[in-house]
Short mmCIF file of C-alpha atoms and ligand atoms in Angstrom, two decimals:
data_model
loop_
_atom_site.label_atom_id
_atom_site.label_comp_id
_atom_site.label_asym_id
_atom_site.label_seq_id
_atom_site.Cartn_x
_atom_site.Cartn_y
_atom_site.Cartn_z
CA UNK A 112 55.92 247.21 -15.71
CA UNK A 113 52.43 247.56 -17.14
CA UNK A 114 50.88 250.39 -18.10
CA UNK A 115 46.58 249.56 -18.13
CA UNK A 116 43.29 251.82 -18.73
CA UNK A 117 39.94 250.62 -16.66
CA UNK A 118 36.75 252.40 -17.37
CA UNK A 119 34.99 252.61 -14.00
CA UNK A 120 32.39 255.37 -15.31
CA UNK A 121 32.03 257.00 -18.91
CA UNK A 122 28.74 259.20 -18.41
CA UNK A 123 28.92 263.29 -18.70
CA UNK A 124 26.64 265.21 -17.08
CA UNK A 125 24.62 262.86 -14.61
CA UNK A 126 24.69 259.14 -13.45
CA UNK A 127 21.85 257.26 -15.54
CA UNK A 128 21.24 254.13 -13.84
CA UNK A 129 18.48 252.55 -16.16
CA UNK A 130 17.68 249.14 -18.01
CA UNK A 131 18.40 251.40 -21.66
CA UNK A 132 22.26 252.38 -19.96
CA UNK A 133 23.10 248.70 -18.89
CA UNK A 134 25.40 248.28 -22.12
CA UNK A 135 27.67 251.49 -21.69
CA UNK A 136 26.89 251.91 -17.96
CA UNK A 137 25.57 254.69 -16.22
CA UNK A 138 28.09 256.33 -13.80
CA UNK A 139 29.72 259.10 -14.29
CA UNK A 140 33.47 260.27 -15.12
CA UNK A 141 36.02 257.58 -13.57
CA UNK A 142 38.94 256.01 -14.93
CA UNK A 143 41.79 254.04 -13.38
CA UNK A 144 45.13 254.23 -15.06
CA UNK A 145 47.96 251.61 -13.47
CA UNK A 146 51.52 252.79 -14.81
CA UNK A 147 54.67 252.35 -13.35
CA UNK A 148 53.61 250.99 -9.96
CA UNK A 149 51.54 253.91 -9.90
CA UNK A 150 47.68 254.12 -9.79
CA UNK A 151 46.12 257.21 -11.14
CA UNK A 152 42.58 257.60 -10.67
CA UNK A 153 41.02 260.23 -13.49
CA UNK A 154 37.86 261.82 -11.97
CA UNK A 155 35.90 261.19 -8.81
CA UNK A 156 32.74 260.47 -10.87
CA UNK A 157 29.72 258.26 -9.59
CA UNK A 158 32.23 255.45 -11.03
CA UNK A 159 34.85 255.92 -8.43
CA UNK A 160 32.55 253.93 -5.69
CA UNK A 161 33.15 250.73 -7.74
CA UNK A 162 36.50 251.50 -7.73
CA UNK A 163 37.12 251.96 -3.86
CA UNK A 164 34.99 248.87 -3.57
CA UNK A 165 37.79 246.78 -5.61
CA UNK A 166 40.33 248.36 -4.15
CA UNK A 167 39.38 247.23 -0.61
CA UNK A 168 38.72 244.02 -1.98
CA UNK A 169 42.31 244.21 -3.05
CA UNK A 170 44.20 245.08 -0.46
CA UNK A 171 45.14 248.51 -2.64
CA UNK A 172 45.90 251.14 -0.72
CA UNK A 173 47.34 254.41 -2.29
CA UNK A 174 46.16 256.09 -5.64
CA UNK A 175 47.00 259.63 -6.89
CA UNK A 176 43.53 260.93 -7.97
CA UNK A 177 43.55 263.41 -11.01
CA UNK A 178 40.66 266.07 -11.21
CA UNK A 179 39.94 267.24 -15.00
CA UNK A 180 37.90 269.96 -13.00
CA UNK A 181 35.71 269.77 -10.01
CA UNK A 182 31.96 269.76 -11.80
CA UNK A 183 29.44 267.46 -10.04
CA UNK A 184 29.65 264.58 -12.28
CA UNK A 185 33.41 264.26 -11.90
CA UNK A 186 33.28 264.92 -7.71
CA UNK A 187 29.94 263.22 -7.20
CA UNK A 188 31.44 259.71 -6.20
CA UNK A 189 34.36 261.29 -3.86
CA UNK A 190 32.38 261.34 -0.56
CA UNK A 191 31.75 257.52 -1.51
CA UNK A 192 34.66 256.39 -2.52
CA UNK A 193 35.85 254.31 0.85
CA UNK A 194 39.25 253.51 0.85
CA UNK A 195 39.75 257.52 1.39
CA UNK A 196 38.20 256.96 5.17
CA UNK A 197 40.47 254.01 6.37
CA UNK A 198 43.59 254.95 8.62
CA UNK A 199 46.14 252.99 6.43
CA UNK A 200 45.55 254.53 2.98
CA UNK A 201 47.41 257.19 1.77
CA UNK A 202 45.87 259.21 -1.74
CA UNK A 203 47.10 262.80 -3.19
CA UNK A 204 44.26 264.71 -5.32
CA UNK A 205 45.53 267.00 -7.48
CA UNK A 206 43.61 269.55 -9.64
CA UNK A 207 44.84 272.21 -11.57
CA UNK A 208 42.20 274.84 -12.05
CA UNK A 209 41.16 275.86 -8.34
CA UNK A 210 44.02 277.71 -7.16
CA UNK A 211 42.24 280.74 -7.24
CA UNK A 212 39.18 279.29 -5.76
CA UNK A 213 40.98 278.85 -2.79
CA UNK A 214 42.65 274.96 -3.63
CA UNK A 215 41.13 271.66 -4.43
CA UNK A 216 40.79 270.88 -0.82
CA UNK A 217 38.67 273.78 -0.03
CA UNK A 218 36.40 272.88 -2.64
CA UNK A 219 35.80 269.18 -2.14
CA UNK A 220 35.06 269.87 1.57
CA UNK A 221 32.49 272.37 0.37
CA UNK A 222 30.64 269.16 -1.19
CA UNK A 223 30.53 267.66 2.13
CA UNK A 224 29.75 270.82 4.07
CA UNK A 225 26.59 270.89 5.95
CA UNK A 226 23.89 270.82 4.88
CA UNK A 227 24.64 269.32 1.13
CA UNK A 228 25.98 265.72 3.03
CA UNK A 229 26.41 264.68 6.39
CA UNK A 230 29.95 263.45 6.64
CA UNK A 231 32.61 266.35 6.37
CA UNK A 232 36.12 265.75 4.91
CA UNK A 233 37.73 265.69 7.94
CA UNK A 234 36.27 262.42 8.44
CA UNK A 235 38.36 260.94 5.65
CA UNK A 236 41.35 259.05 8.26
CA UNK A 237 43.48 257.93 5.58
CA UNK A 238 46.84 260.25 4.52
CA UNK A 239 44.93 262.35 2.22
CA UNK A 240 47.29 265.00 0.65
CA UNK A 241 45.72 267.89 -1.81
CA UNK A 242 48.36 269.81 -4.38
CA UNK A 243 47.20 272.42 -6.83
CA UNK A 244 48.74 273.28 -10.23
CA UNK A 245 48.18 275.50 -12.73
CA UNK A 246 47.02 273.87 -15.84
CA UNK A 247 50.06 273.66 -18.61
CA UNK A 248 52.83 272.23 -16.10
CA UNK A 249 54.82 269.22 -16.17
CA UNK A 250 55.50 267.01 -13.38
CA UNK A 251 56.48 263.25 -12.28
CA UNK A 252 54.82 260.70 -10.66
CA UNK A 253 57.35 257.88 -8.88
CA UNK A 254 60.64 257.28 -10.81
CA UNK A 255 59.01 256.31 -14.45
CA UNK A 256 55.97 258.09 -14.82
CA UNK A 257 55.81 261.45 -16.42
CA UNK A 258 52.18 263.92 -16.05
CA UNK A 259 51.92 266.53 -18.79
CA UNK A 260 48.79 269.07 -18.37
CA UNK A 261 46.92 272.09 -20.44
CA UNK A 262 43.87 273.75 -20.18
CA UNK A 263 41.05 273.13 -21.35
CA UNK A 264 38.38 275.01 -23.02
CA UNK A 265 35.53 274.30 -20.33
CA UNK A 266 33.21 276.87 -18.08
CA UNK A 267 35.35 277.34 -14.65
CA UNK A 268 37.88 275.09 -16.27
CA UNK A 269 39.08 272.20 -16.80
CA UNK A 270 42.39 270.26 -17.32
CA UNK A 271 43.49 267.36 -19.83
CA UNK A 272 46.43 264.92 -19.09
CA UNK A 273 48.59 263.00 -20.43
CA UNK A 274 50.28 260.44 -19.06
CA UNK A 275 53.92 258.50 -20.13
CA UNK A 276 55.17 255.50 -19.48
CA UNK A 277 58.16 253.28 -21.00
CA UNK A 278 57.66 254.86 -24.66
CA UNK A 279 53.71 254.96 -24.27
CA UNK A 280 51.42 258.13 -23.57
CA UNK A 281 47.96 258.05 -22.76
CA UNK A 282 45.66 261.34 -22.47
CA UNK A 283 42.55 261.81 -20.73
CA UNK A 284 40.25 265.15 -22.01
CA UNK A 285 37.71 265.81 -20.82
CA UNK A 286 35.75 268.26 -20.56
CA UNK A 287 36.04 270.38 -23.59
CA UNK A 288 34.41 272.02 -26.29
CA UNK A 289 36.18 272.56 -30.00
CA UNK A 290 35.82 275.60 -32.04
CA UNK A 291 34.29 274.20 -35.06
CA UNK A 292 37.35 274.91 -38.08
CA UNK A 293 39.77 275.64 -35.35
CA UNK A 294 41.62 272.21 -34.35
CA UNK A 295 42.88 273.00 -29.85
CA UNK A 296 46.80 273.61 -30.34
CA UNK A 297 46.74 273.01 -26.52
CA UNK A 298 45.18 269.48 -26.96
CA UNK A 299 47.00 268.85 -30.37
CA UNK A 300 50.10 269.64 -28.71
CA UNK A 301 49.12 267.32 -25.62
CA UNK A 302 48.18 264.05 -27.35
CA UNK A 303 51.06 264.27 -30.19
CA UNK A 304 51.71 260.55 -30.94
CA UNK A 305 49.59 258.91 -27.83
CA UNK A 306 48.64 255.26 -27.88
CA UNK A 307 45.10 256.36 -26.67
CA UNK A 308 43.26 259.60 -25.91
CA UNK A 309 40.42 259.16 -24.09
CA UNK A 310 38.54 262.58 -25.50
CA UNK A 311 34.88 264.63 -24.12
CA UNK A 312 32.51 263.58 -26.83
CA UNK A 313 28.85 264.26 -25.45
CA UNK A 314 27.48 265.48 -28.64
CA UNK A 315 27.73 264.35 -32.47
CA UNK A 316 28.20 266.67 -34.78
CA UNK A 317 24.84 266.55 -35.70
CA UNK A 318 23.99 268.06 -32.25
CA UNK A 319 26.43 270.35 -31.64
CA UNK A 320 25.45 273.58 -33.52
CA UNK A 321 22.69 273.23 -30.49
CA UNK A 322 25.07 272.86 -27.07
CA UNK A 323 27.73 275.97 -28.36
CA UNK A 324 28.66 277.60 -25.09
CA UNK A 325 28.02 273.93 -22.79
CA UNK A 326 31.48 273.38 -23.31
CA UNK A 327 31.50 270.01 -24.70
CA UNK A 328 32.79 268.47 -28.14
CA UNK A 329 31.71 265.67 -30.26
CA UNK A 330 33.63 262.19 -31.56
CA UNK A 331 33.75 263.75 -34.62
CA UNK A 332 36.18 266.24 -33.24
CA UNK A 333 37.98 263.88 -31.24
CA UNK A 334 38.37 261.61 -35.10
CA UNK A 335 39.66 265.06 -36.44
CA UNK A 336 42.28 265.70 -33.40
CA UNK A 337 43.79 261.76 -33.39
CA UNK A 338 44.30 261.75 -37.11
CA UNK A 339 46.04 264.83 -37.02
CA UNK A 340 48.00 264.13 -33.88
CA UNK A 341 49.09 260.85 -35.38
CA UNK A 342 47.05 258.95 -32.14
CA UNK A 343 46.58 255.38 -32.60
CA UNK A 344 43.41 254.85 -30.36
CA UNK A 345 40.56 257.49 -29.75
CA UNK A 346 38.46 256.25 -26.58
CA UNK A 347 34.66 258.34 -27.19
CA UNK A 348 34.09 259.19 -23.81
CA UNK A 349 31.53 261.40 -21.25
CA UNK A 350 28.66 259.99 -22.81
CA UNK A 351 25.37 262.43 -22.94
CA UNK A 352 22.95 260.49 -20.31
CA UNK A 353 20.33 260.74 -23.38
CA UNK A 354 22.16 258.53 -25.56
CA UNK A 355 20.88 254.88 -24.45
CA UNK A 356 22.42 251.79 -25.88
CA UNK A 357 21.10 251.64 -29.29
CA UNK A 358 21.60 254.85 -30.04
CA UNK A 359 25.54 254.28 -28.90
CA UNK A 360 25.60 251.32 -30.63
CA UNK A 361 24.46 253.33 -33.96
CA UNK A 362 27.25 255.96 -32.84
CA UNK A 363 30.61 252.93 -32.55
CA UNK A 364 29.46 251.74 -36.00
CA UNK A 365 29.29 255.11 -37.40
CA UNK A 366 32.58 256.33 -35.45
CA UNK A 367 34.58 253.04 -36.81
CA UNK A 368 33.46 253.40 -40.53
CA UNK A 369 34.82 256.81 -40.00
CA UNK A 370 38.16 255.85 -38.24
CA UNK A 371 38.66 252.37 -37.05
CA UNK A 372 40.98 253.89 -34.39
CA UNK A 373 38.06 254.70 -32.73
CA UNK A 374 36.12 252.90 -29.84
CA UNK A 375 33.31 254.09 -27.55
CA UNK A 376 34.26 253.62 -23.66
CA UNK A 377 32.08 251.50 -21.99
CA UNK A 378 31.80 250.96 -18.02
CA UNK A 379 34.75 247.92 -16.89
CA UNK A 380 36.74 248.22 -20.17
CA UNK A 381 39.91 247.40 -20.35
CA UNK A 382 42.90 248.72 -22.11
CA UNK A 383 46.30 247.33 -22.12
CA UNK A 384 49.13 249.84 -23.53
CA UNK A 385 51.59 247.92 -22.22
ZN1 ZN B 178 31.49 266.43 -17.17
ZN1 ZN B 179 32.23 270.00 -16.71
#
């Protein structure tokens, strides 16, 4: 069975709809991974409206939706994302930092709590089921699709993924910020071998030294972590809305010179691992 990567939204921080984000898009934090006969949905980013649009169009009616955590740019799209309000869909969200917050539920009906938006959950009418976990466990999706988890180094936090399949791993992280000199044994230990790691790089290097405490990283990093994780494909991902096309464009030439494993997401890429 196949085992795909779709790019439905690749922006940090806030959706940038403008002629200079066109090339990379400007939605925020979405991406579709089909494994297994599974669809996992990373982030409910501005991005994830596309996505329910397609799926409709599709006839697709159950997804497992993934929260790395539950910051507005990666929960913005949720009380848009349609499919979740027809009677004959069925989606589990899962998050893995909330627990103590009360549970993922609790907080994604605060975002549609009077008076921040005028539809509450409850209006939702498909099978909606919410599970918490605690960042770090292991669990299985279907018969053939394995979820490993840590935590990430993130304000509130935040939790990576990775995902197996028949031999092949994919891991999404995002969002997280390095310790310059001080490679994450959490995510080293999580993307170990992966065909692609989609990784949090807002900032270059260049910028960094500025954003300490924002809890973001840089490509750089993300070069650093694949090479010494034996990856074979670093996605640069959760693009800083400031960075317009050229200035992306710049950064993939740059990144590739450096590592030609690398590739900047852009909005409706796709990646077949298997
Ligand atoms: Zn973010
Ligand atoms: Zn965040």
């Amino acid at each position: 069975m196949a085992f795909k990567v779709k790019f439905w939204g690749v922006r940090g921080s806030i959706a940038c709809p403008s002629p200079r984000h066109i090339g990379f898009g400007g939605n925020t934090s979405c991406v579709e991974v089909s494994a297994g006969g599974e669809r996992i949905i990373f982030d409910a980013g501005t991005g994830i409206r596309n996505l329910g649009h397609w799926m409709l169009k599709k006839g697709a009616k159950r997804a497992t939706l993934m929260l790395s955590h539950t910051h507005w740019d990666h929960i913005n799209g949720f009380p848009f994302f349609t499919p979740a309000f027809m009677p004959d869909n069925e989606f589990k969200i899962m998050a893995g930092h909330v627990q103590e917050e009360g549970g993922v539920r609790k907080v994604l009906s605060g975002q549609m709590a009077q008076p921040f938006f005028p539809v509450p959950l409850e209006a939702m009418r498909g099978a909606m089921h919410f599970e918490d976990f605690s960042a770090g466990d292991t669990f299985k999706l279907g018969e053939n699709v394995t979820v490993r988890t840590a935590p990430l180094n993130h304000p509130n936090g935040a939790t990576g993924y990775r995902i197996e399949h028949r031999g092949k791993a994919m891991c999404y992280i995002t969002d997280t910020e390095h310790v310059p000199g001080a490679p994450d044994q959490n995510i080293l230990g999580l993307i170990e071998g992966a065909d692609l790691v989609i990784y949090d790089s807002t900032y270059t290097e260049e910028e960094f030294p500025e954003k300490v405490g924002w809890g973001h990283s840089t490509w750089e990093e993300g070069v650093r972590l694949c090479q010494a994780a034996n990856v074979r494909m670093l996605a640069i991902f959760h693009h800083d809305p400031t960075h317009e096309d050229g200035f992306m464009e710049e950064l993939e030439l740059t990144a590739r010179r450096k590592w030609p494993g690398a590739i900047v997401a852009r909005e409706n890429m796709r990646i077949n691992l298997l």
